[in-house]
Coordinates of N, CA and C in Angstrom, one line a residue:
M1 N 0.8 -1.2 0.0 CA 0.0 0.0 0.0 C 0.9 1.3 0.0
F2 N 1.8 1.3 0.9 CA 2.7 2.5 1.0 C 3.6 2.6 -0.2
N3 N 3.9 1.5 -0.8 CA 4.7 1.5 -2.1 C 4.0 2.3 -3.1
F4 N 2.7 2.1 -3.3 CA 1.9 2.8 -4.3 C 1.7 4.2 -3.9
L5 N 1.6 4.5 -2.6 CA 1.5 5.9 -2.2 C 2.7 6.6 -2.5
F6 N 3.9 6.0 -2.3 CA 5.2 6.6 -2.7 C 5.2 6.8 -4.2
L7 N 4.8 5.8 -5.0 CA 4.8 6.0 -6.4 C 3.9 7.1 -6.9
F8 N 2.7 7.1 -6.3 CA 1.7 8.2 -6.6 C 2.3 9.6 -6.3
A9 N 2.9 9.7 -5.1 CA 3.4 11.0 -4.7 C 4.5 11.4 -5.7
I10 N 5.5 10.6 -6.0 CA 6.5 10.9 -6.9 C 6.0 11.2 -8.3
G11 N 5.1 10.4 -8.8 CA 4.5 10.6 -10.1 C 3.7 11.9 -10.2
S12 N 2.9 12.2 -9.2 CA 2.1 13.5 -9.1 C 3.0 14.7 -9.2
I13 N 4.1 14.7 -8.4 CA 5.0 15.8 -8.3 C 5.8 16.0 -9.6
L14 N 6.4 14.9 -10.0 CA 7.2 14.9 -11.3 C 6.4 15.2 -12.5
G15 N 5.2 14.7 -12.5 CA 4.3 15.0 -13.6 C 3.9 16.5 -13.7
W16 N 3.7 17.1 -12.5 CA 3.4 18.5 -12.4 C 4.6 19.3 -12.9
C17 N 5.8 18.9 -12.5 CA 7.0 19.6 -13.0 C 7.1 19.5 -14.6
L18 N 6.9 18.3 -15.1 CA 6.9 18.1 -16.5 C 5.9 18.9 -17.3
E19 N 4.7 19.0 -16.8 CA 3.6 19.8 -17.4 C 3.9 21.3 -17.3
V20 N 4.4 21.7 -16.2 CA 4.7 23.2 -16.0 C 5.7 23.6 -17.1
L21 N 6.8 22.8 -17.2 CA 7.8 23.1 -18.2 C 7.3 23.0 -19.6
F22 N 6.5 21.9 -19.9 CA 5.9 21.8 -21.3 C 5.0 23.0 -21.6
R23 N 4.2 23.3 -20.7 CA 3.2 24.4 -21.0 C 4.0 25.8 -21.1
K24 N 5.0 26.0 -20.4 CA 5.8 27.2 -20.5 C 6.6 27.3 -21.8
Q25 N 7.2 26.2 -22.2 CA 8.1 26.2 -23.3 C 7.5 25.8 -24.7
F26 N 6.6 24.8 -24.7 CA 6.2 24.2 -25.9 C 4.7 24.4 -26.3
S27 N 3.9 24.7 -25.4 CA 2.4 24.7 -25.6 C 2.0 25.8 -26.6
S28 N 1.3 25.4 -27.6 CA 0.8 26.4 -28.6 C -0.3 27.3 -28.0
T29 N -0.9 26.9 -26.9 CA -1.9 27.7 -26.2 C -1.4 28.7 -25.3
N30 N 0.0 28.8 -25.2 CA 0.6 29.7 -24.3 C 1.7 30.4 -25.1
P31 N 1.4 31.3 -26.0 CA 2.4 31.9 -26.9 C 3.2 32.9 -26.1
E32 N 2.8 33.4 -24.9 CA 3.5 34.3 -24.1 C 4.6 33.6 -23.3
H33 N 4.5 32.3 -23.2 CA 5.4 31.5 -22.4 C 5.3 31.8 -20.9
K34 N 4.1 32.0 -20.5 CA 3.9 32.3 -19.0 C 4.0 31.0 -18.2
W35 N 4.2 31.1 -16.9 CA 4.2 29.9 -16.0 C 2.7 29.7 -15.8
I36 N 2.2 28.4 -16.0 CA 0.8 28.1 -15.8 C 0.8 26.8 -14.9
N37 N 0.0 26.9 -13.9 CA -0.3 25.8 -13.0 C -1.2 24.8 -13.8
P38 N -0.7 23.6 -14.2 CA -1.5 22.7 -14.9 C -2.4 21.9 -13.9
G39 N -3.5 21.4 -14.4 CA -4.3 20.4 -13.6 C -5.3 21.1 -12.8
F40 N -5.9 20.3 -12.0 CA -7.0 20.7 -11.1 C -6.6 21.2 -9.8
C41 N -5.6 20.6 -9.2 CA -5.2 21.0 -7.8 C -4.4 22.3 -7.9
C42 N -4.4 23.0 -6.8 CA -3.8 24.3 -6.7 C -2.3 24.2 -6.5
G43 N -1.9 23.1 -5.8 CA -0.5 22.9 -5.5 C 0.2 22.0 -6.6
P44 N 1.5 21.6 -6.3 CA 2.3 20.9 -7.2 C 1.9 19.4 -7.3
Y45 N 0.7 19.1 -7.7 CA 0.2 17.7 -7.8 C -0.6 17.5 -9.1
L46 N -0.3 16.5 -9.8 CA -1.1 16.1 -10.9 C -1.4 14.6 -10.7
P47 N -2.5 14.3 -10.1 CA -2.9 12.9 -9.8 C -2.9 12.0 -11.1
L48 N -3.1 12.5 -12.2 CA -3.1 11.7 -13.5 C -1.7 11.0 -13.6
Y49 N -0.7 11.8 -13.3 CA 0.7 11.2 -13.4 C 1.0 10.3 -12.2
G50 N 0.4 10.6 -11.1 CA 0.5 9.7 -10.0 C -0.1 8.3 -10.2
F51 N -1.3 8.3 -10.7 CA -1.9 7.0 -11.1 C -1.1 6.4 -12.3
G52 N -0.6 7.3 -13.2 CA 0.1 6.8 -14.3 C 1.4 6.1 -13.9
L53 N 2.1 6.7 -12.9 CA 3.4 6.0 -12.4 C 3.1 4.7 -11.8
C54 N 2.0 4.6 -11.1 CA 1.6 3.3 -10.5 C 1.3 2.3 -11.6
I55 N 0.6 2.7 -12.6 CA 0.3 1.8 -13.8 C 1.6 1.4 -14.5
L56 N 2.5 2.4 -14.7 CA 3.8 2.1 -15.3 C 4.6 1.0 -14.5
Y57 N 4.6 1.2 -13.2 CA 5.3 0.3 -12.3 C 4.7 -1.1 -12.4
L58 N 3.4 -1.2 -12.4 CA 2.7 -2.5 -12.4 C 3.0 -3.2 -13.8
L59 N 2.7 -2.5 -14.9 CA 2.9 -3.1 -16.2 C 4.3 -3.4 -16.5
S60 N 5.3 -2.6 -16.0 CA 6.7 -2.9 -16.3 C 7.2 -4.1 -15.5
S61 N 6.4 -4.5 -14.5 CA 6.8 -5.7 -13.6 C 6.2 -7.0 -14.2
V62 N 5.3 -6.9 -15.2 CA 4.7 -8.1 -15.7 C 5.6 -8.7 -16.8
E63 N 5.7 -10.0 -16.8 CA 6.4 -10.7 -17.8 C 5.4 -11.5 -18.6
F64 N 5.5 -11.3 -19.9 CA 4.5 -12.0 -20.8 C 5.0 -13.3 -21.4
N65 N 6.3 -13.7 -21.0 CA 6.9 -14.9 -21.4 C 7.0 -15.1 -23.0
L66 N 7.2 -14.0 -23.6 CA 7.4 -14.0 -25.1 C 8.9 -13.7 -25.3
T67 N 9.3 -13.4 -26.4 CA 10.7 -13.0 -26.6 C 10.9 -11.7 -25.9
P68 N 12.2 -11.4 -25.5 CA 12.4 -10.1 -24.9 C 11.9 -8.9 -25.7
I69 N 12.1 -8.9 -27.0 CA 11.6 -7.8 -27.8 C 10.1 -7.7 -27.8
W70 N 9.4 -8.8 -27.9 CA 8.0 -8.7 -27.9 C 7.4 -8.4 -26.6
D71 N 8.1 -8.9 -25.5 CA 7.7 -8.5 -24.1 C 7.8 -6.9 -24.0
S72 N 8.9 -6.4 -24.4 CA 9.1 -4.9 -24.3 C 8.1 -4.2 -25.2
L73 N 7.9 -4.6 -26.4 CA 7.0 -3.9 -27.3 C 5.6 -4.0 -26.7
L74 N 5.1 -5.1 -26.3 CA 3.8 -5.3 -25.7 C 3.6 -4.4 -24.5
T75 N 4.6 -4.3 -23.6 CA 4.6 -3.5 -22.4 C 4.4 -2.0 -22.8
V76 N 5.2 -1.6 -23.7 CA 5.2 -0.1 -24.1 C 3.8 0.2 -24.7
M77 N 3.3 -0.7 -25.5 CA 2.0 -0.5 -26.1 C 0.9 -0.5 -25.1
L78 N 0.9 -1.4 -24.1 CA 0.0 -1.4 -23.0 C 0.0 -0.1 -22.2
I79 N 1.3 0.3 -21.9 CA 1.4 1.6 -21.2 C 0.8 2.7 -21.9
A80 N 1.0 2.8 -23.2 CA 0.4 3.9 -24.0 C -1.1 3.9 -24.0
V81 N -1.7 2.7 -24.1 CA -3.1 2.5 -24.1 C -3.7 2.9 -22.7
C82 N -3.0 2.3 -21.7 CA -3.5 2.6 -20.3 C -3.4 4.1 -20.0
M83 N -2.4 4.8 -20.3 CA -2.2 6.2 -20.0 C -3.2 7.0 -20.8
T84 N -3.5 6.6 -22.1 CA -4.5 7.3 -22.9 C -5.9 7.1 -22.2
V85 N -6.2 5.9 -21.7 CA -7.5 5.7 -21.1 C -7.6 6.5 -19.8
I86 N -6.5 6.6 -19.0 CA -6.5 7.4 -17.8 C -6.8 8.8 -18.2
E87 N -6.1 9.3 -19.2 CA -6.3 10.7 -19.6 C -7.7 11.0 -20.1
Y88 N -8.3 10.0 -20.8 CA -9.7 10.2 -21.3 C -10.6 10.2 -20.1
V89 N -10.5 9.2 -19.2 CA -11.4 9.2 -18.1 C -11.3 10.4 -17.2
A90 N -10.1 10.9 -17.0 CA -9.9 12.2 -16.2 C -10.6 13.3 -16.9
G91 N -10.3 13.4 -18.3 CA -10.9 14.5 -19.0 C -12.4 14.5 -19.0
I92 N -13.0 13.4 -19.2 CA -14.5 13.2 -19.2 C -15.0 13.6 -17.8
F93 N -14.4 13.1 -16.8 CA -14.8 13.4 -15.4 C -14.9 14.9 -15.1
F94 N -13.8 15.6 -15.4 CA -13.8 17.0 -15.2 C -14.8 17.8 -16.0
L95 N -15.0 17.4 -17.3 CA -16.0 18.0 -18.1 C -17.4 17.8 -17.6
K96 N -17.7 16.6 -17.2 CA -19.0 16.2 -16.8 C -19.4 16.8 -15.4
F97 N -18.5 16.7 -14.4 CA -18.8 17.1 -13.1 C -18.5 18.6 -12.7
Y98 N -17.4 19.1 -13.4 CA -17.0 20.5 -13.0 C -17.0 21.4 -14.2
K99 N -17.4 21.0 -15.4 CA -17.5 21.8 -16.6 C -16.1 22.5 -16.8
I100 N -15.0 21.7 -16.6 CA -13.7 22.2 -16.7 C -13.0 21.4 -17.8
R101 N -12.3 22.1 -18.7 CA -11.5 21.4 -19.7 C -10.1 21.7 -19.3
L102 N -9.4 20.7 -18.7 CA -8.0 21.0 -18.3 C -7.0 21.0 -19.4
W103 N -7.3 20.3 -20.5 CA -6.5 20.4 -21.7 C -7.4 20.3 -22.9
D104 N -6.9 20.7 -24.0 CA -7.8 20.7 -25.2 C -7.0 20.3 -26.4
Y105 N -7.3 19.2 -26.9 CA -6.7 18.6 -28.2 C -7.6 18.8 -29.4
S106 N -8.6 19.6 -29.3 CA -9.6 19.7 -30.3 C -9.1 20.1 -31.7
K107 N -8.0 20.7 -31.7 CA -7.4 21.1 -33.0 C -6.4 20.1 -33.5
M108 N -6.2 19.0 -32.8 CA -5.2 18.0 -33.2 C -6.0 17.0 -34.1
P109 N -5.3 16.5 -35.1 CA -6.0 15.5 -35.9 C -6.2 14.2 -35.2
G110 N -7.4 13.6 -35.4 CA -7.8 12.3 -34.9 C -8.2 12.4 -33.4
N111 N -8.5 13.6 -32.9 CA -8.8 13.7 -31.5 C -10.2 13.2 -31.2
I112 N -10.4 12.8 -30.0 CA -11.7 12.3 -29.5 C -12.2 13.3 -28.4
Q113 N -13.2 14.0 -28.8 CA -13.8 15.0 -27.9 C -12.8 16.1 -27.4
G114 N -11.7 16.2 -28.1 CA -10.7 17.1 -27.6 C -9.9 16.7 -26.4
I115 N -10.2 15.5 -25.9 CA -9.6 15.0 -24.7 C -8.4 14.1 -24.9
I116 N -8.4 13.3 -26.0 CA -7.3 12.5 -26.3 C -7.0 12.6 -27.8
C117 N -5.8 12.3 -28.2 CA -5.5 12.4 -29.6 C -4.3 11.5 -29.9
P118 N -4.1 11.0 -31.1 CA -3.0 10.1 -31.4 C -1.6 10.6 -31.1
L119 N -1.4 11.9 -31.3 CA -0.1 12.5 -31.1 C 0.3 12.4 -29.6
F120 N -0.6 12.7 -28.7 CA -0.3 12.6 -27.3 C -0.3 11.1 -26.8
S121 N -1.0 10.3 -27.5 CA -0.9 8.8 -27.2 C 0.5 8.4 -27.5
F122 N 1.0 8.9 -28.6 CA 2.4 8.6 -29.0 C 3.4 9.1 -27.9
F123 N 3.1 10.3 -27.4 CA 4.0 10.8 -26.4 C 3.9 10.0 -25.1
W124 N 2.7 9.5 -24.8 CA 2.6 8.5 -23.7 C 3.4 7.3 -23.9
A125 N 3.4 6.8 -25.2 CA 4.2 5.7 -25.5 C 5.7 6.0 -25.3
L126 N 6.2 7.1 -25.7 CA 7.6 7.5 -25.6 C 7.9 7.6 -24.1
L127 N 7.0 8.3 -23.3 CA 7.3 8.4 -21.9 C 7.3 7.0 -21.2
G128 N 6.4 6.2 -21.7 CA 6.3 4.8 -21.1 C 7.6 4.0 -21.5
A129 N 8.1 4.2 -22.7 CA 9.3 3.5 -23.1 C 10.5 4.0 -22.3
A130 N 10.6 5.3 -22.1 CA 11.6 5.9 -21.3 C 11.6 5.3 -19.8
Y131 N 10.4 5.3 -19.3 CA 10.2 4.7 -18.0 C 10.7 3.2 -18.0
F132 N 10.1 2.4 -18.9 CA 10.4 1.0 -18.9 C 11.9 0.7 -19.1
F133 N 12.5 1.3 -20.0 CA 13.9 1.0 -20.3 C 14.9 1.7 -19.4
L134 N 14.6 2.9 -18.9 CA 15.6 3.7 -18.1 C 15.3 3.8 -16.6
M135 N 14.0 3.9 -16.3 CA 13.7 4.3 -14.9 C 13.1 3.2 -14.0
H136 N 12.5 2.1 -14.7 CA 11.9 1.1 -13.9 C 12.9 0.4 -12.9
P137 N 14.1 0.1 -13.3 CA 15.0 -0.5 -12.3 C 15.3 0.4 -11.1
F138 N 15.4 1.7 -11.3 CA 15.5 2.7 -10.2 C 14.3 2.6 -9.3
F139 N 13.1 2.7 -9.9 CA 11.9 2.7 -9.0 C 11.7 1.4 -8.3
T140 N 12.1 0.3 -8.9 CA 12.1 -1.0 -8.2 C 13.0 -1.0 -7.0
T141 N 14.2 -0.5 -7.2 CA 15.1 -0.4 -6.1 C 14.6 0.6 -5.0
A142 N 14.1 1.7 -5.4 CA 13.5 2.7 -4.5 C 12.4 2.1 -3.7
V143 N 11.5 1.4 -4.3 CA 10.4 0.8 -3.6 C 10.9 -0.3 -2.6
A144 N 11.9 -1.1 -3.0 CA 12.4 -2.1 -2.1 C 13.1 -1.4 -0.9
W145 N 13.8 -0.3 -1.2 CA 14.5 0.5 -0.1 C 13.4 1.1 0.9
L146 N 12.3 1.6 0.3 CA 11.3 2.2 1.1 C 10.6 1.2 2.0
E147 N 10.5 0.0 1.6 CA 9.8 -1.1 2.4 C 10.6 -1.3 3.7
K148 N 11.9 -1.0 3.7 CA 12.7 -1.3 4.9 C 12.9 0.0 5.7
R149 N 12.4 1.1 5.3 CA 12.6 2.4 6.0 C 11.3 2.9 6.5
Y150 N 10.9 2.5 7.7 CA 9.7 2.9 8.3 C 9.6 4.4 8.6
F151 N 10.7 5.1 8.8 CA 10.7 6.5 9.0 C 10.2 7.3 7.8
M152 N 10.3 6.7 6.6 CA 9.8 7.3 5.4 C 8.2 7.4 5.4
L153 N 7.6 6.6 6.2 CA 6.1 6.6 6.3 C 5.7 8.0 6.8
F154 N 6.5 8.6 7.7 CA 6.2 9.9 8.2 C 6.1 10.9 7.1
F155 N 7.0 10.9 6.2 CA 7.0 11.8 5.0 C 5.8 11.5 4.1
L156 N 5.5 10.3 3.9 CA 4.4 9.9 3.1 C 3.1 10.4 3.7
K157 N 3.0 10.3 5.0 CA 1.8 10.8 5.7 C 1.7 12.3 5.6
I158 N 2.8 13.0 5.7 CA 2.7 14.5 5.5 C 2.3 14.8 4.1
Y159 N 2.9 14.1 3.1 CA 2.5 14.3 1.7 C 1.0 14.1 1.6
S160 N 0.5 12.9 2.1 CA -0.9 12.6 2.0 C -1.8 13.6 2.6
A161 N -1.5 14.1 3.7 CA -2.3 15.2 4.4 C -2.3 16.4 3.6
K162 N -1.2 16.9 3.0 CA -1.1 18.1 2.2 C -1.9 17.9 0.9
F163 N -1.7 16.7 0.3 CA -2.4 16.4 -0.9 C -4.0 16.4 -0.7
I164 N -4.4 15.8 0.3 CA -5.9 15.7 0.6 C -6.4 17.1 0.9
K165 N -5.7 17.9 1.7 CA -6.1 19.3 2.0 C -6.2 20.1 0.7
N166 N -5.2 19.9 -0.2 CA -5.2 20.6 -1.5 C -6.4 20.2 -2.4
L167 N -6.6 18.9 -2.4 CA -7.7 18.3 -3.2 C -9.0 18.8 -2.7
V168 N -9.2 18.8 -1.4 CA -10.5 19.3 -0.9 C -10.7 20.8 -1.2
Y169 N -9.7 21.6 -1.1 CA -9.8 23.0 -1.4 C -10.1 23.2 -2.9
S170 N -9.4 22.4 -3.8 CA -9.6 22.5 -5.2 C -11.0 22.1 -5.6
V171 N -11.6 21.0 -4.9 CA -12.9 20.6 -5.2 C -13.9 21.7 -4.7
Y172 N -13.6 22.3 -3.6 CA -14.5 23.4 -3.1 C -14.5 24.6 -4.1
K173 N -13.3 25.0 -4.6 CA -13.3 26.1 -5.6 C -14.0 25.7 -6.9
A174 N -13.9 24.4 -7.3 CA -14.5 24.0 -8.5 C -16.0 24.0 -8.4
K175 N -16.5 23.5 -7.2 CA -17.9 23.4 -7.0 C -18.5 24.9 -6.9
K176 N -17.8 25.7 -6.3 CA -18.2 27.1 -6.2 C -18.3 27.8 -7.6
A177 N -17.3 27.5 -8.4 CA -17.3 28.0 -9.8 C -18.5 27.4 -10.6
V178 N -18.8 26.2 -10.4 CA -20.0 25.6 -11.1 C -21.3 26.2 -10.6
I179 N -21.4 26.4 -9.3 CA -22.6 27.0 -8.7 C -22.8 28.4 -9.2
Y180 N -21.7 29.2 -9.3 CA -21.9 30.5 -9.8 C -21.7 30.6 -11.3
N181 N -21.7 29.5 -12.0 CA -21.7 29.4 -13.4 C -20.5 30.2 -14.0
R182 N -19.4 30.1 -13.5 CA -18.2 30.8 -14.0 C -17.6 30.0 -15.1
S183 N -17.2 30.7 -16.1 CA -16.5 30.1 -17.2 C -15.0 29.9 -17.0
R184 N -14.5 30.7 -16.0 CA -13.1 30.6 -15.7 C -12.9 29.9 -14.4
F185 N -11.8 29.0 -14.3 CA -11.5 28.3 -13.1 C -10.0 28.3 -12.9
F186 N -9.5 28.8 -11.9 CA -8.0 28.8 -11.7 C -7.3 29.5 -12.9
G187 N -7.9 30.5 -13.5 CA -7.2 31.2 -14.5 C -7.3 30.5 -15.9
R188 N -8.2 29.5 -16.0 CA -8.3 28.8 -17.3 C -9.6 29.3 -18.0
E189 N -9.6 29.3 -19.3 CA -10.9 29.6 -20.1 C -11.8 28.4 -20.0

């Protein structure tokens, strides 16, 4: 349980950093290259990446008993599909319950409801391949190390408390925005 909380925390924070840098440097919706807080939460958390890292860890640990090349290819393809599904479910959830579009791929070819598109599924595949080939051994070692360090539970509990507080506050702000029928939420259109 705590292993996945550790992975969720690391994924949420690293994903937030990745998105902040992407949106500042490369996003076509940010021509001024401003710093933009991505996602739903007010703080440095992107749960989509937290769940994603947990999925990456689980899928990278599975052996399909095929040839090593086919095992690797199948794992990377499953990672891309799972991450795309997570992105789609999160996008639909926020549109349906909070009337918030946290990202918009509607101008991308092959998009589905502006929530997912082939290009970003390809990026998920690249990110998954980078994780599988480069980072999974590190995370396996880190999780094994964590299991023997009970003092780290203290830091995970602090993270959990701060994350839950942030999530509750963000839900409150989103509900308030929906109640008052605001088109803007946390500075987004």
